[in-house]
PDB file of C-alpha atoms in Angstrom:
ATOM      1  CA  MET A   1     -12.897 -10.708  14.795  1.00  0.00           C
ATOM      2  CA  THR A   2      -9.776 -12.497  16.055  1.00  0.00           C
ATOM      3  CA  GLN A   3      -7.588  -9.425  16.215  1.00  0.00           C
ATOM      4  CA  SER A   4      -5.244  -9.480  19.237  1.00  0.00           C
ATOM      5  CA  SER A   5      -2.918  -6.914  20.821  1.00  0.00           C
ATOM      6  CA  MET A   6       0.047  -8.484  19.154  1.00  0.00           C
ATOM      7  CA  PRO A   7       1.773  -6.424  16.398  1.00  0.00           C
ATOM      8  CA  ILE A   8       0.856  -7.065  12.913  1.00  0.00           C
ATOM      9  CA  PRO A   9       3.613  -9.119  11.147  1.00  0.00           C
ATOM     10  CA  LYS A  10       5.768  -7.432   8.460  1.00  0.00           C
ATOM     11  CA  VAL A  11       7.485  -8.864   5.510  1.00  0.00           C
ATOM     12  CA  PRO A  12      11.167  -9.184   6.397  1.00  0.00           C
ATOM     13  CA  PRO A  13      13.306  -6.408   4.691  1.00  0.00           C
ATOM     14  CA  LEU A  14      15.423  -9.049   3.007  1.00  0.00           C
ATOM     15  CA  VAL A  15      12.337 -10.625   1.359  1.00  0.00           C
ATOM     16  CA  ALA A  16      11.057  -7.194   0.355  1.00  0.00           C
ATOM     17  CA  ARG A  17      14.445  -6.340  -1.208  1.00  0.00           C
ATOM     18  CA  ALA A  18      14.396  -9.507  -3.174  1.00  0.00           C
ATOM     19  CA  LEU A  19      11.003  -8.775  -4.507  1.00  0.00           C
ATOM     20  CA  ARG A  20      12.224  -5.420  -6.060  1.00  0.00           C
ATOM     21  CA  VAL A  21      13.604  -7.398  -9.025  1.00  0.00           C
ATOM     22  CA  MET A  22      10.512  -9.427  -9.610  1.00  0.00           C
ATOM     23  CA  PRO A  23       8.806  -8.809 -12.970  1.00  0.00           C
ATOM     24  CA  LEU A  24       5.490  -7.265 -12.369  1.00  0.00           C
ATOM     25  CA  ALA A  25       3.615  -7.976 -15.533  1.00  0.00           C
ATOM     26  CA  PRO A  26       3.110 -11.714 -14.861  1.00  0.00           C
ATOM     27  CA  LEU A  27       2.002 -10.902 -11.342  1.00  0.00           C
ATOM     28  CA  SER A  28      -0.507  -8.422 -12.821  1.00  0.00           C
ATOM     29  CA  MET A  29      -1.887 -11.010 -15.210  1.00  0.00           C
ATOM     30  CA  SER A  30      -2.020 -13.746 -12.615  1.00  0.00           C
ATOM     31  CA  LEU A  31      -3.854 -11.456 -10.130  1.00  0.00           C
ATOM     32  CA  THR A  32      -6.325 -10.280 -12.838  1.00  0.00           C
ATOM     33  CA  ALA A  33      -7.037 -13.831 -13.753  1.00  0.00           C
ATOM     34  CA  TYR A  34      -7.417 -14.711 -10.038  1.00  0.00           C
ATOM     35  CA  SER A  35      -9.721 -11.696  -9.397  1.00  0.00           C
ATOM     36  CA  LYS A  36     -11.887 -12.677 -12.292  1.00  0.00           C
ATOM     37  CA  ARG A  37     -12.273 -16.152 -10.710  1.00  0.00           C
ATOM     38  CA  VAL A  38     -13.264 -14.416  -7.530  1.00  0.00           C
ATOM     39  CA  ALA A  39     -15.776 -12.181  -9.362  1.00  0.00           C
ATOM     40  CA  THR A  40     -17.350 -15.303 -10.781  1.00  0.00           C
ATOM     41  CA  HIS A  41     -17.730 -16.993  -7.417  1.00  0.00           C
ATOM     42  CA  HIS A  42     -18.728 -13.779  -5.568  1.00  0.00           C
ATOM     43  CA  PRO A  43     -20.667 -11.590  -7.980  1.00  0.00           C
ATOM     44  CA  SER A  44     -22.328  -9.659  -5.082  1.00  0.00           C
ATOM     45  CA  LEU A  45     -18.784  -8.407  -4.090  1.00  0.00           C
ATOM     46  CA  PHE A  46     -18.730  -6.124  -7.176  1.00  0.00           C
ATOM     47  CA  ARG A  47     -22.585  -5.359  -7.086  1.00  0.00           C
ATOM     48  CA  ARG A  48     -22.066  -4.051  -3.527  1.00  0.00           C
ATOM     49  CA  LEU A  49     -19.685  -1.476  -4.670  1.00  0.00           C
ATOM     50  CA  GLY A  50     -22.579   0.447  -6.236  1.00  0.00           C
ATOM     51  CA  GLU A  51     -21.574   3.663  -7.713  1.00  0.00           C
ATOM     52  CA  HIS A  52     -17.956   2.781  -6.999  1.00  0.00           C
ATOM     53  CA  ASP A  53     -17.750  -0.195  -9.173  1.00  0.00           C
ATOM     54  CA  HIS A  54     -15.620   1.586 -11.725  1.00  0.00           C
ATOM     55  CA  ALA A  55     -13.359   3.360  -9.141  1.00  0.00           C
ATOM     56  CA  CYS A  56      -9.638   2.552  -9.048  1.00  0.00           C
ATOM     57  CA  PHE A  57      -8.359   1.343  -5.650  1.00  0.00           C
ATOM     58  CA  VAL A  58      -4.601   1.442  -4.769  1.00  0.00           C
ATOM     59  CA  LEU A  59      -3.816  -1.230  -2.331  1.00  0.00           C
ATOM     60  CA  ASP A  60      -0.583  -0.388  -0.828  1.00  0.00           C
ATOM     61  CA  PRO A  61       1.110  -3.182   1.059  1.00  0.00           C
ATOM     62  CA  THR A  62       3.600  -0.896   2.882  1.00  0.00           C
ATOM     63  CA  ASP A  63       6.136  -3.577   3.641  1.00  0.00           C
ATOM     64  CA  LEU A  64       6.247  -4.686  -0.086  1.00  0.00           C
ATOM     65  CA  PRO A  65       8.071  -2.876  -3.054  1.00  0.00           C
ATOM     66  CA  PHE A  66       4.929  -2.416  -5.114  1.00  0.00           C
ATOM     67  CA  VAL A  67       1.311  -1.514  -5.103  1.00  0.00           C
ATOM     68  CA  ILE A  68      -1.673  -3.036  -6.452  1.00  0.00           C
ATOM     69  CA  GLU A  69      -4.149  -0.925  -8.643  1.00  0.00           C
ATOM     70  CA  LEU A  70      -7.642  -2.738  -8.452  1.00  0.00           C
ATOM     71  CA  GLU A  71     -10.262  -1.742 -10.984  1.00  0.00           C
ATOM     72  CA  PRO A  72     -13.549  -3.596 -10.226  1.00  0.00           C
ATOM     73  CA  ASN A  73     -14.573  -2.614 -13.740  1.00  0.00           C
ATOM     74  CA  GLY A  74     -18.292  -3.438 -13.157  1.00  0.00           C
ATOM     75  CA  GLY A  75     -17.434  -7.074 -12.236  1.00  0.00           C
ATOM     76  CA  VAL A  76     -14.811  -7.701 -14.725  1.00  0.00           C
ATOM     77  CA  PRO A  77     -11.828  -6.764 -12.524  1.00  0.00           C
ATOM     78  CA  ARG A  78      -8.469  -5.682 -13.644  1.00  0.00           C
ATOM     79  CA  ILE A  79      -5.254  -5.535 -11.453  1.00  0.00           C
ATOM     80  CA  LYS A  80      -2.105  -3.872 -12.238  1.00  0.00           C
ATOM     81  CA  VAL A  81       0.948  -4.173 -10.020  1.00  0.00           C
ATOM     82  CA  VAL A  82       3.144  -1.123 -10.173  1.00  0.00           C
ATOM     83  CA  ARG A  83       6.177   0.295  -8.427  1.00  0.00           C
ATOM     84  CA  GLY A  84       5.803   3.621  -6.762  1.00  0.00           C
ATOM     85  CA  GLN A  85       2.546   5.184  -5.405  1.00  0.00           C
ATOM     86  CA  GLY A  86       0.127   4.075  -8.004  1.00  0.00           C
ATOM     87  CA  VAL A  87      -2.869   6.065  -9.288  1.00  0.00           C
ATOM     88  CA  GLY A  88      -6.445   5.686  -8.045  1.00  0.00           C
ATOM     89  CA  ASP A  89      -9.476   7.177  -6.468  1.00  0.00           C
ATOM     90  CA  ALA A  90      -8.729   5.665  -3.081  1.00  0.00           C
ATOM     91  CA  ARG A  91      -5.666   4.335  -1.524  1.00  0.00           C
ATOM     92  CA  ILE A  92      -5.604   1.799   1.357  1.00  0.00           C
ATOM     93  CA  ALA A  93      -2.226   1.239   2.925  1.00  0.00           C
ATOM     94  CA  GLY A  94      -0.828  -0.982   5.605  1.00  0.00           C
ATOM     95  CA  PRO A  95       1.317  -4.061   5.977  1.00  0.00           C
ATOM     96  CA  ILE A  96       0.328  -7.037   3.714  1.00  0.00           C
ATOM     97  CA  ALA A  97      -0.591  -8.997   6.858  1.00  0.00           C
ATOM     98  CA  ALA A  98      -3.164  -6.279   7.799  1.00  0.00           C
ATOM     99  CA  LEU A  99      -4.648  -6.161   4.293  1.00  0.00           C
ATOM    100  CA  LEU A 100      -4.980  -9.964   4.185  1.00  0.00           C
ATOM    101  CA  GLY A 101      -6.374  -9.894   7.626  1.00  0.00           C
ATOM    102  CA  LEU A 102      -9.022  -7.544   6.545  1.00  0.00           C
ATOM    103  CA  VAL A 103      -9.978  -9.642   3.569  1.00  0.00           C
ATOM    104  CA  HIS A 104     -10.351 -12.723   5.723  1.00  0.00           C
ATOM    105  CA  GLY A 105     -12.258 -11.027   8.515  1.00  0.00           C
ATOM    106  CA  ALA A 106      -9.569 -11.619  11.048  1.00  0.00           C
ATOM    107  CA  PHE A 107      -8.937  -7.859  11.731  1.00  0.00           C
ATOM    108  CA  ASP A 108     -11.472  -5.026  12.377  1.00  0.00           C
ATOM    109  CA  GLY A 109     -10.824  -2.173   9.871  1.00  0.00           C
ATOM    110  CA  ASP A 110     -11.755   0.571  12.314  1.00  0.00           C
ATOM    111  CA  ALA A 111      -9.376  -0.787  14.897  1.00  0.00           C
ATOM    112  CA  LEU A 112      -6.583  -0.841  12.172  1.00  0.00           C
ATOM    113  CA  PHE A 113      -7.364   2.594  11.249  1.00  0.00           C
ATOM    114  CA  PHE A 114      -7.348   4.073  14.778  1.00  0.00           C
ATOM    115  CA  SER A 115      -4.248   2.264  15.624  1.00  0.00           C
ATOM    116  CA  ARG A 116      -2.695   3.684  12.525  1.00  0.00           C
ATOM    117  CA  ASP A 117      -1.813   0.300  11.157  1.00  0.00           C
ATOM    118  CA  LEU A 118      -4.099   1.236   8.196  1.00  0.00           C
ATOM    119  CA  LEU A 119      -4.119   4.408   6.250  1.00  0.00           C
ATOM    120  CA  ILE A 120      -6.980   5.507   3.908  1.00  0.00           C
ATOM    121  CA  GLU A 121      -6.631   8.370   1.536  1.00  0.00           C
ATOM    122  CA  GLY A 122      -8.608   9.806  -1.301  1.00  0.00           C
ATOM    123  CA  ASP A 123     -12.322   8.919  -1.779  1.00  0.00           C
ATOM    124  CA  THR A 124     -13.225   7.530   1.499  1.00  0.00           C
ATOM    125  CA  SER A 125     -16.763   6.635   0.529  1.00  0.00           C
ATOM    126  CA  ALA A 126     -15.234   4.349  -2.227  1.00  0.00           C
ATOM    127  CA  ALA A 127     -12.834   2.854   0.308  1.00  0.00           C
ATOM    128  CA  LEU A 128     -15.716   2.137   2.695  1.00  0.00           C
ATOM    129  CA  ALA A 129     -17.784   0.631  -0.092  1.00  0.00           C
ATOM    130  CA  LEU A 130     -14.907  -1.685  -0.880  1.00  0.00           C
ATOM    131  CA  ARG A 131     -14.445  -2.629   2.771  1.00  0.00           C
ATOM    132  CA  ASN A 132     -18.249  -3.424   3.198  1.00  0.00           C
ATOM    133  CA  ALA A 133     -18.306  -5.334  -0.074  1.00  0.00           C
ATOM    134  CA  VAL A 134     -15.236  -7.506   1.041  1.00  0.00           C
ATOM    135  CA  ASP A 135     -16.809  -7.967   4.490  1.00  0.00           C
ATOM    136  CA  ASP A 136     -20.129  -9.131   3.005  1.00  0.00           C
ATOM    137  CA  ALA A 137     -18.344 -11.582   0.593  1.00  0.00           C
ATOM    138  CA  GLU A 138     -16.703 -13.530   3.403  1.00  0.00           C
ATOM    139  CA  LEU A 139     -13.656 -14.335   1.063  1.00  0.00           C
ATOM    140  CA  ASP A 140     -11.115 -16.985   1.761  1.00  0.00           C
ATOM    141  CA  LEU A 141      -8.428 -16.341  -0.756  1.00  0.00           C
ATOM    142  CA  SER A 142      -6.507 -19.535  -0.044  1.00  0.00           C
ATOM    143  CA  GLU A 143      -9.724 -21.587  -0.585  1.00  0.00           C
ATOM    144  CA  GLU A 144     -10.194 -19.969  -3.960  1.00  0.00           C
ATOM    145  CA  ILE A 145      -6.612 -20.888  -4.875  1.00  0.00           C
ATOM    146  CA  THR A 146      -6.933 -24.490  -3.684  1.00  0.00           C
ATOM    147  CA  GLN A 147     -10.120 -25.022  -5.632  1.00  0.00           C
ATOM    148  CA  LEU A 148      -7.962 -24.397  -8.792  1.00  0.00           C
ATOM    149  CA  THR A 149      -5.377 -27.248  -8.027  1.00  0.00           C
ATOM    150  CA  GLY A 150      -7.351 -30.375  -8.125  1.00  0.00           C
ATOM    151  CA  PRO A 151      -5.529 -33.278  -6.550  1.00  0.00           C
ATOM    152  CA  MET A 152      -2.967 -30.812  -5.179  1.00  0.00           C
ATOM    153  CA  ALA A 153      -5.698 -29.069  -2.942  1.00  0.00           C
ATOM    154  CA  LYS A 154      -5.040 -30.940   0.235  1.00  0.00           C
ATOM    155  CA  PRO A 155      -1.329 -30.614   0.204  1.00  0.00           C
ATOM    156  CA  LEU A 156      -1.735 -26.881  -0.631  1.00  0.00           C
ATOM    157  CA  GLN A 157      -4.148 -26.421   2.105  1.00  0.00           C
ATOM    158  CA  ARG A 158      -1.598 -27.918   4.577  1.00  0.00           C
ATOM    159  CA  ALA A 159       1.055 -25.572   3.090  1.00  0.00           C
ATOM    160  CA  PHE A 160      -1.145 -22.537   3.609  1.00  0.00           C
ATOM    161  CA  GLY A 161      -1.797 -23.713   7.277  1.00  0.00           C
ATOM    162  CA  PHE A 162       1.967 -24.148   7.836  1.00  0.00           C
ATOM    163  CA  LEU A 163       2.735 -20.760   6.348  1.00  0.00           C
ATOM    164  CA  GLU A 164      -0.007 -19.120   8.549  1.00  0.00           C
ATOM    165  CA  ARG A 165       1.399 -20.679  11.808  1.00  0.00           C
ATOM    166  CA  ARG A 166       4.950 -19.740  10.955  1.00  0.00           C
ATOM    167  CA  THR A 167       4.339 -16.189   9.914  1.00  0.00           C
ATOM    168  CA  GLY A 168       1.285 -15.074  11.708  1.00  0.00           C
ATOM    169  CA  VAL A 169      -0.300 -13.876   8.477  1.00  0.00           C
ATOM    170  CA  TYR A 170      -3.949 -14.806   7.839  1.00  0.00           C
ATOM    171  CA  LEU A 171      -3.878 -16.589   4.439  1.00  0.00           C
ATOM    172  CA  SER A 172      -7.370 -17.956   4.964  1.00  0.00           C
ATOM    173  CA  ARG A 173     -10.553 -17.129   6.853  1.00  0.00           C
ATOM    174  CA  PRO A 174     -10.242 -18.060  10.544  1.00  0.00           C
ATOM    175  CA  GLU A 175     -12.796 -20.422  11.873  1.00  0.00           C
ATOM    176  CA  GLU A 176     -14.117 -17.834  14.440  1.00  0.00           C
ATOM    177  CA  ALA A 177     -14.874 -15.445  11.666  1.00  0.00           C
ATOM    178  CA  GLU A 178     -16.884 -18.096   9.850  1.00  0.00           C
ATOM    179  CA  ALA A 179     -18.961 -18.674  12.934  1.00  0.00           C
ATOM    180  CA  TRP A 180     -20.307 -15.209  12.954  1.00  0.00           C
TER     181      TRP A 180
END
């Protein structure tokens, strides 16, 4: 884990306010299509959920004006982006940088939980199953995106790297995490 004692970056309030007017249906459809791609490339991610493969997880990036309802749906995931609290079996809340850092193996979930940067509510066994499944899959979300872009992959990788350096948000899996 590459977690340091530095504070977790937060989305600037001006950006969060601008996102309040963003239409959520296209984002929901895009994230559902993207999650189906991830499911195709990482089927064990959904098998690892076991009895929780039909649970609904509310991923709450606390610095954004919406929540993400993730339904693994037995390996055919659906994502719905909604305003407000969302409805689900388990809720995992924290800054978007913390949530992305967890996915990419850059942050330790226990450390985030005990530092109160991460909040878990509802069915904790479902949340733990999701965490373990994501940890096992060793996802790199930006890599999944760049694989879709063909000749634009290299410039997009450079753009992700630039954004990571400028924001401190893990948009890809850190090299140290891959070494483990």
